[in-house]
Short mmCIF file of C-alpha atoms in Angstrom, two decimals:
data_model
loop_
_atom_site.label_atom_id
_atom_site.label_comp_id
_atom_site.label_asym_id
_atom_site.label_seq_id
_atom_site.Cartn_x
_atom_site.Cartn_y
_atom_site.Cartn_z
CA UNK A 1 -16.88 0.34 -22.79
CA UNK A 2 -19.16 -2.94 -22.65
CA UNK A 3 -18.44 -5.77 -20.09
CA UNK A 4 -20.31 -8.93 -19.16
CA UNK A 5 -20.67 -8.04 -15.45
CA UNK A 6 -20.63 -10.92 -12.64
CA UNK A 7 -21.61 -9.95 -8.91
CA UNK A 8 -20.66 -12.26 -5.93
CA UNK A 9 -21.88 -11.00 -2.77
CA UNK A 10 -23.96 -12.64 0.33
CA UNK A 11 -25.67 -9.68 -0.04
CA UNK A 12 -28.98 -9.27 -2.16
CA UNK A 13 -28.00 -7.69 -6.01
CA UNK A 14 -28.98 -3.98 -6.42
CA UNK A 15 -28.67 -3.14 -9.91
CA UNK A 16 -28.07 -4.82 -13.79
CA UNK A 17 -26.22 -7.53 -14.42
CA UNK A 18 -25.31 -11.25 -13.16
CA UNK A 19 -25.63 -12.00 -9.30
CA UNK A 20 -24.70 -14.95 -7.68
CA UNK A 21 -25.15 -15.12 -4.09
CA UNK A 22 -21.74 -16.74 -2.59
CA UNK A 23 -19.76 -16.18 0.72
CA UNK A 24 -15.96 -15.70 -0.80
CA UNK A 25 -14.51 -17.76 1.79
CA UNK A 26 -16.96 -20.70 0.32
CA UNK A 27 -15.44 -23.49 -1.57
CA UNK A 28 -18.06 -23.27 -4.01
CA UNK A 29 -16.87 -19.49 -4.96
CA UNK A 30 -14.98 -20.81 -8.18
CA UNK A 31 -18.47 -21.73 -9.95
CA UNK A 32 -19.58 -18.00 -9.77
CA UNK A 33 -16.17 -17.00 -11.50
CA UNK A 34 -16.49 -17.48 -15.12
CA UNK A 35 -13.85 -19.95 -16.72
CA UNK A 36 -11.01 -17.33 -18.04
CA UNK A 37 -12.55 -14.42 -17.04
CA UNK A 38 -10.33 -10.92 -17.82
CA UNK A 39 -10.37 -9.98 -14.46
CA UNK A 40 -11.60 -10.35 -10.23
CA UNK A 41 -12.42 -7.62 -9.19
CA UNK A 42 -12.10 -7.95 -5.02
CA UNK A 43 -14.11 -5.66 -3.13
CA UNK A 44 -15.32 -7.68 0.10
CA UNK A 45 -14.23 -6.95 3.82
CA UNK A 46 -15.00 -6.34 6.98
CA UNK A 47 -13.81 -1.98 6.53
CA UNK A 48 -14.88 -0.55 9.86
CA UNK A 49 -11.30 -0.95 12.11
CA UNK A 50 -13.91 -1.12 14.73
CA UNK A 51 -15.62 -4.25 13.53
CA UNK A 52 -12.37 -5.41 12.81
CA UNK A 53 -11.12 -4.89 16.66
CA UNK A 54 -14.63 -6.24 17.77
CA UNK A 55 -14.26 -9.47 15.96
CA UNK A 56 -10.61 -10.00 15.15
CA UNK A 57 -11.01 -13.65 14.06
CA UNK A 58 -14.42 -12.70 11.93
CA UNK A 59 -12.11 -9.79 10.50
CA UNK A 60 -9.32 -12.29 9.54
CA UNK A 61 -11.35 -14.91 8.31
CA UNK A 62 -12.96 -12.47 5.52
CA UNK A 63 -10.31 -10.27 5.08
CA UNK A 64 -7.82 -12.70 4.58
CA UNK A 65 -8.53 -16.25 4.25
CA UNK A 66 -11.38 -14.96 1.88
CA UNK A 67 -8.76 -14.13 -0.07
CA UNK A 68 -6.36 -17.22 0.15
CA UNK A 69 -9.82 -18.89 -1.14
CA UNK A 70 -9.87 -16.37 -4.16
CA UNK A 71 -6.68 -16.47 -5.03
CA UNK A 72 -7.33 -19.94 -5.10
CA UNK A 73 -10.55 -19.47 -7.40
CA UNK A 74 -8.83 -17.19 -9.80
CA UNK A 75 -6.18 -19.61 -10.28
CA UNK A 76 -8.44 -22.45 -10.98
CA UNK A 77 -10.97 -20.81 -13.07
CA UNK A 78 -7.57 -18.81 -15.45
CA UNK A 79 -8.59 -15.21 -14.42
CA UNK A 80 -6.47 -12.76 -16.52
CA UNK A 81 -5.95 -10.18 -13.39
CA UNK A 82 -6.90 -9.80 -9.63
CA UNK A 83 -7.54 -6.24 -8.51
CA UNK A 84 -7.79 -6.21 -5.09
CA UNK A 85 -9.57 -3.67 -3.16
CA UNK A 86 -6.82 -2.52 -0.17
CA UNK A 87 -6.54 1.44 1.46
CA UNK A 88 -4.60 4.25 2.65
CA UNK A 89 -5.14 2.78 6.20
CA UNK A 90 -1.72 0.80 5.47
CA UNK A 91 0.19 3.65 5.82
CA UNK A 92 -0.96 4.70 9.47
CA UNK A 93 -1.16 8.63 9.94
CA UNK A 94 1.67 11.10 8.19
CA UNK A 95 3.61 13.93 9.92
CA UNK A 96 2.41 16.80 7.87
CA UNK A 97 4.86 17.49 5.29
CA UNK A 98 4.99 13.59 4.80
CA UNK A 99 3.95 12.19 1.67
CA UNK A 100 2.86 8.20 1.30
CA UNK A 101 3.29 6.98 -2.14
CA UNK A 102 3.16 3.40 -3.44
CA UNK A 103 6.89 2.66 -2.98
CA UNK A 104 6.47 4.29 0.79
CA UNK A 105 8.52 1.60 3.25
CA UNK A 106 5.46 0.24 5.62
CA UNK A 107 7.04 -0.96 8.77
CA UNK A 108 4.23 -4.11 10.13
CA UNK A 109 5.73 -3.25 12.95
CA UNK A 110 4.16 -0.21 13.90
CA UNK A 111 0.56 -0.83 12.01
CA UNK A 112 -1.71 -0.23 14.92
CA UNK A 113 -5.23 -0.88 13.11
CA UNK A 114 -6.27 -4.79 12.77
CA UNK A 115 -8.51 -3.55 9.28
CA UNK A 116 -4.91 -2.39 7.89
CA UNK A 117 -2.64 -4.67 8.98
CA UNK A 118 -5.34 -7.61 6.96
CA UNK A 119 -5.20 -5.26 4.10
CA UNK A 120 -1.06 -5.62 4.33
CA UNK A 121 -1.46 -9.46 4.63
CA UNK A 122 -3.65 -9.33 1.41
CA UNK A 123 -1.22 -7.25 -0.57
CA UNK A 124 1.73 -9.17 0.21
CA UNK A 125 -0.04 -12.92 0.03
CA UNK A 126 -0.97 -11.27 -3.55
CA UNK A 127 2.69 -10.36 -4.42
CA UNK A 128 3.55 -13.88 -3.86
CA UNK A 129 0.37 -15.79 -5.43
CA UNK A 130 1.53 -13.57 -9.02
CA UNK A 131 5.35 -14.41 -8.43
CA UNK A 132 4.11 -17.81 -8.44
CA UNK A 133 1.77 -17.72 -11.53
CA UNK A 134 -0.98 -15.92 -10.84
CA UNK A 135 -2.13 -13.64 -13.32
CA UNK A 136 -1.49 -9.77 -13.11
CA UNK A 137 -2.55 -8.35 -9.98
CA UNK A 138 -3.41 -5.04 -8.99
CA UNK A 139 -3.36 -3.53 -5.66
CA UNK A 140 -5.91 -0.08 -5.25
CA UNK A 141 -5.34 1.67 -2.19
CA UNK A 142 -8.66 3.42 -1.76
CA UNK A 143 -8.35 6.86 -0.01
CA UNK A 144 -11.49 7.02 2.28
CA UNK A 145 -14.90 6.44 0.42
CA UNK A 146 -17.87 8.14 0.92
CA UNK A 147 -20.92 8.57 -1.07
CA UNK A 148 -24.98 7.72 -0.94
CA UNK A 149 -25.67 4.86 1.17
CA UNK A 150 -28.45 3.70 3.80
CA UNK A 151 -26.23 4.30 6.57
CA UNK A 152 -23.41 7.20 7.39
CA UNK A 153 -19.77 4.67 7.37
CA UNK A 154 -17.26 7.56 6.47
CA UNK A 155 -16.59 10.33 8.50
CA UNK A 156 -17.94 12.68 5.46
CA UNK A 157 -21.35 10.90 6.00
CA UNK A 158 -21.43 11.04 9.69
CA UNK A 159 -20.50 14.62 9.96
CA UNK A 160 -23.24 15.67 6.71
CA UNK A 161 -25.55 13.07 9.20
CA UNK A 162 -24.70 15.20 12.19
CA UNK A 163 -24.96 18.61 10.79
CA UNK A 164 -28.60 17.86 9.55
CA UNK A 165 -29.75 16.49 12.12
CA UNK A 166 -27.95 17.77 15.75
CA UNK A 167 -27.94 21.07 16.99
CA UNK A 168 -24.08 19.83 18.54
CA UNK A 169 -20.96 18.56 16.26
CA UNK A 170 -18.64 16.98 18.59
CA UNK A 171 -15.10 16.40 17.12
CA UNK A 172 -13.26 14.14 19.08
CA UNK A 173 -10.03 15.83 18.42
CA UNK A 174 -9.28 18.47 15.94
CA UNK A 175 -10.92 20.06 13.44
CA UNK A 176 -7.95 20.21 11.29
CA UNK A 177 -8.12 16.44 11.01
CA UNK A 178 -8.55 14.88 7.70
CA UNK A 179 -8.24 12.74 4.69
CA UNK A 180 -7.71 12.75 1.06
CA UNK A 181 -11.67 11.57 1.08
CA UNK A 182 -13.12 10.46 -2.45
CA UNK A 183 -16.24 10.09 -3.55
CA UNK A 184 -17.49 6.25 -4.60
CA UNK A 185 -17.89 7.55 -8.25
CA UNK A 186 -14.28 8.41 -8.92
CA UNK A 187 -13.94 5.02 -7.40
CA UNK A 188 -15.36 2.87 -10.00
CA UNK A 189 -13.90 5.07 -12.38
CA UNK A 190 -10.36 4.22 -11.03
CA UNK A 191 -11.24 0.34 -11.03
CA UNK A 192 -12.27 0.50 -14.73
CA UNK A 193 -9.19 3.02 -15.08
CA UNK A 194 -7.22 -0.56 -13.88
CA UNK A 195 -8.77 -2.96 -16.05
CA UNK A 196 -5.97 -4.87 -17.78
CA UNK A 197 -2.91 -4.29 -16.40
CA UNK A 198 -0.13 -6.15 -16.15
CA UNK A 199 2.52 -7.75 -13.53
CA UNK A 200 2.67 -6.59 -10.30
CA UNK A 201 1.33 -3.21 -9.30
CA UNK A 202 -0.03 -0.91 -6.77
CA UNK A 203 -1.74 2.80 -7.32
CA UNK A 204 -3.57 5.36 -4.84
CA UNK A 205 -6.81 6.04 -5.78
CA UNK A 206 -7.39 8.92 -3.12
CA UNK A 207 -8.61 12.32 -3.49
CA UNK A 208 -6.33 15.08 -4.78
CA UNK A 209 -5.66 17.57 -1.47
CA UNK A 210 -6.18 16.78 2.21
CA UNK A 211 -9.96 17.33 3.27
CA UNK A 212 -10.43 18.70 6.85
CA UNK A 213 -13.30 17.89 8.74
CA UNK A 214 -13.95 21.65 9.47
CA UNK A 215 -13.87 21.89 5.67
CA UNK A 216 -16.65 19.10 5.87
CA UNK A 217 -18.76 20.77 8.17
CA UNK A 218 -18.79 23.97 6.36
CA UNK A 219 -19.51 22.94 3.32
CA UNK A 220 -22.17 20.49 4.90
CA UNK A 221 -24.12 23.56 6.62
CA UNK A 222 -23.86 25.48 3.37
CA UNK A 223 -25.81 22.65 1.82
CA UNK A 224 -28.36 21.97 4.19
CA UNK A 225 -28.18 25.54 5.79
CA UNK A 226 -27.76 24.70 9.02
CA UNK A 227 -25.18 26.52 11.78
CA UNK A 228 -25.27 23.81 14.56
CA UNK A 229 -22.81 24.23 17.42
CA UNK A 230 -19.09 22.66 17.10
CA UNK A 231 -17.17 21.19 19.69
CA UNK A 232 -13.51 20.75 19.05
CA UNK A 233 -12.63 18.43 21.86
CA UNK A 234 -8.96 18.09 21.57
CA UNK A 235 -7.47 21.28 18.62
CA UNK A 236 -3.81 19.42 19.46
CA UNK A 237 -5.02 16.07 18.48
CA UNK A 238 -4.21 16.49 14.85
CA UNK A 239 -4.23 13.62 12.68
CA UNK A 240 -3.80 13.78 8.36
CA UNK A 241 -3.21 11.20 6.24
CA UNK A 242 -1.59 12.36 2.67
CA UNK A 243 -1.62 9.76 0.36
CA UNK A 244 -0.23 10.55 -3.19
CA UNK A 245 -2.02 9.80 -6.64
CA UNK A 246 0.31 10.94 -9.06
CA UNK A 247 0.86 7.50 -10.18
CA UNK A 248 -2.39 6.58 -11.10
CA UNK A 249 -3.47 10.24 -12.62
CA UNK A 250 -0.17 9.25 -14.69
CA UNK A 251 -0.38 5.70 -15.27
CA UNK A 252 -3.69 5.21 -15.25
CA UNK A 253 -5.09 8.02 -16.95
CA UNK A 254 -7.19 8.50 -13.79
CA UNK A 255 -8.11 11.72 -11.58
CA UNK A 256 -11.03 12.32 -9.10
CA UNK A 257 -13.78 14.74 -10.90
CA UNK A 258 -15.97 14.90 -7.87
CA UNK A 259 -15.44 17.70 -5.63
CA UNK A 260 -16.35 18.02 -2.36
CA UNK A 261 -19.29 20.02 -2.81
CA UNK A 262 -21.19 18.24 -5.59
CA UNK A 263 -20.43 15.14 -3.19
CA UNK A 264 -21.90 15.91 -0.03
CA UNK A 265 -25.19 16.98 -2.32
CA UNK A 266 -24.98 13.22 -3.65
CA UNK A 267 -25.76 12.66 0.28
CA UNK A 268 -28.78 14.41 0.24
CA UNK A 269 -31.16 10.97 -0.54
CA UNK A 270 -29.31 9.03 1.73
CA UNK A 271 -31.65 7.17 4.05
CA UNK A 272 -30.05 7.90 7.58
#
């Protein structure tokens, strides 16, 4: 497939295509969308909950009146669909033997991370924009990223980081932690997967099985062949998440391809 690509970001353009160097909370973001375009394609946040909690008002004012102001845009300028870029962080941490699929109840009530609970807002000022008009919108919720980038973000990074370069892993808590982690590549593959769609909808795009972050390590050492020390600081302390992506493998004709393995290897040019 062939598209006529468009990149907004404050940031400088890495790569082909278009790039037009906008804030999206700018009111000067709808001359960077192309009149009718088939679909916005939201990305942009503040995604570390601890630049969130550091800045709460910075947070908000990206993570949610940058999108009030591209809603707004997409309106104006007659985009076709809005995906919007959200995560598994809405659904807070699962008992094990829970599973947290799309139509999963999430109580605001109990959201205790500030990056989430602007991801909620987004979703559900989204629901209302397309009951109102808006074109189709839909909602990704991206398990946890990681792939090659100048700087560790995800805990697969920092641990691959750690075991290359420390001769001590500390986990603060236990080792049987984890996350449905996916790599960046199955990613984009899942946003393309979600190119024109219709109405309302939401999918996970999240790995298939839960990833521990002993399994990380292992696998990390194996790589680099390393056997650094590993401090468990807390083995009680266990916290899973276990998002579900039988809807999009079904709907969207979508699975992950990247294993963890051949992912952590995609680490090994990463600049940190």
């Amino acid at each position: 497939r062939e598209f006529e690509l468009t990149g907004l970001d404050v940031a400088p353009a890495a790569g082909s295509g278009r790039h037009v160097a906008v804030d999206i909370r700018s009111p000067d973001v709808d001359a960077a969308i192309p009149e009718g375009a088939d679909a916005l394609i939201h990305l942009a946040a503040v995604s570390r909950d601890q630049d969130c909690r550091r800045d709460l008002a910075a947070a908000f004012d990206v993570n949610v009146g940058g999108t009030i102001n591209l809603i707004r845009a997409a309106r104006a300028r007659g985009v076709k669909q809005f995906i919007f870029a959200s995560s598994e962080w809405v659904y807070g941490n699962a008992a094990p033997g829970d599973v947290q699929r799309e139509d999963t109840v999430i109580n605001a009530n109990t959201v205790a991370s500030e990056y989430a609970l602007s991801k909620l807002v987004g979703e559900r000022l989204l629901a209302m924009a397309q009951s109102q008009g808006l074109g189709a919108v839909t909602v990704l919720r991206f398990g946890i990223v990681y792939g090659p980038r100048p700087k560790p973000m995800s805990a697969v990074e920092g641990l691959f980081h750690e075991v290359r370069t420390l001769d001590t892993v500390e986990i603060k808590g236990s080792l049987d932690s984890g996350r449905f982690f996916i790599h960046v590549t199955d990613i984009a593959d899942g946003i393309l997967a979600a190119l024109g769609r219709t109405g309302y909808e939401i999918f996970n795009l999240c790995g298939d099985r839960l990833i521990t972050f002993r399994e990380v390590i292992r696998e990390s050492c194996a790589i680099l062949q390393r056997q650094p020390k590993v401090v468990e600081t807390n083995p009680a302390a266990l916290n899973i998440r276990n998002p579900d992506n039988r809807k999009a493998r079904a709907q969207l004709n979508w699975a992950p391809r990247v294993d963890l393995p051949a992912g952590l290897k995609t680490l090994m040019a990463a600049r940190n």
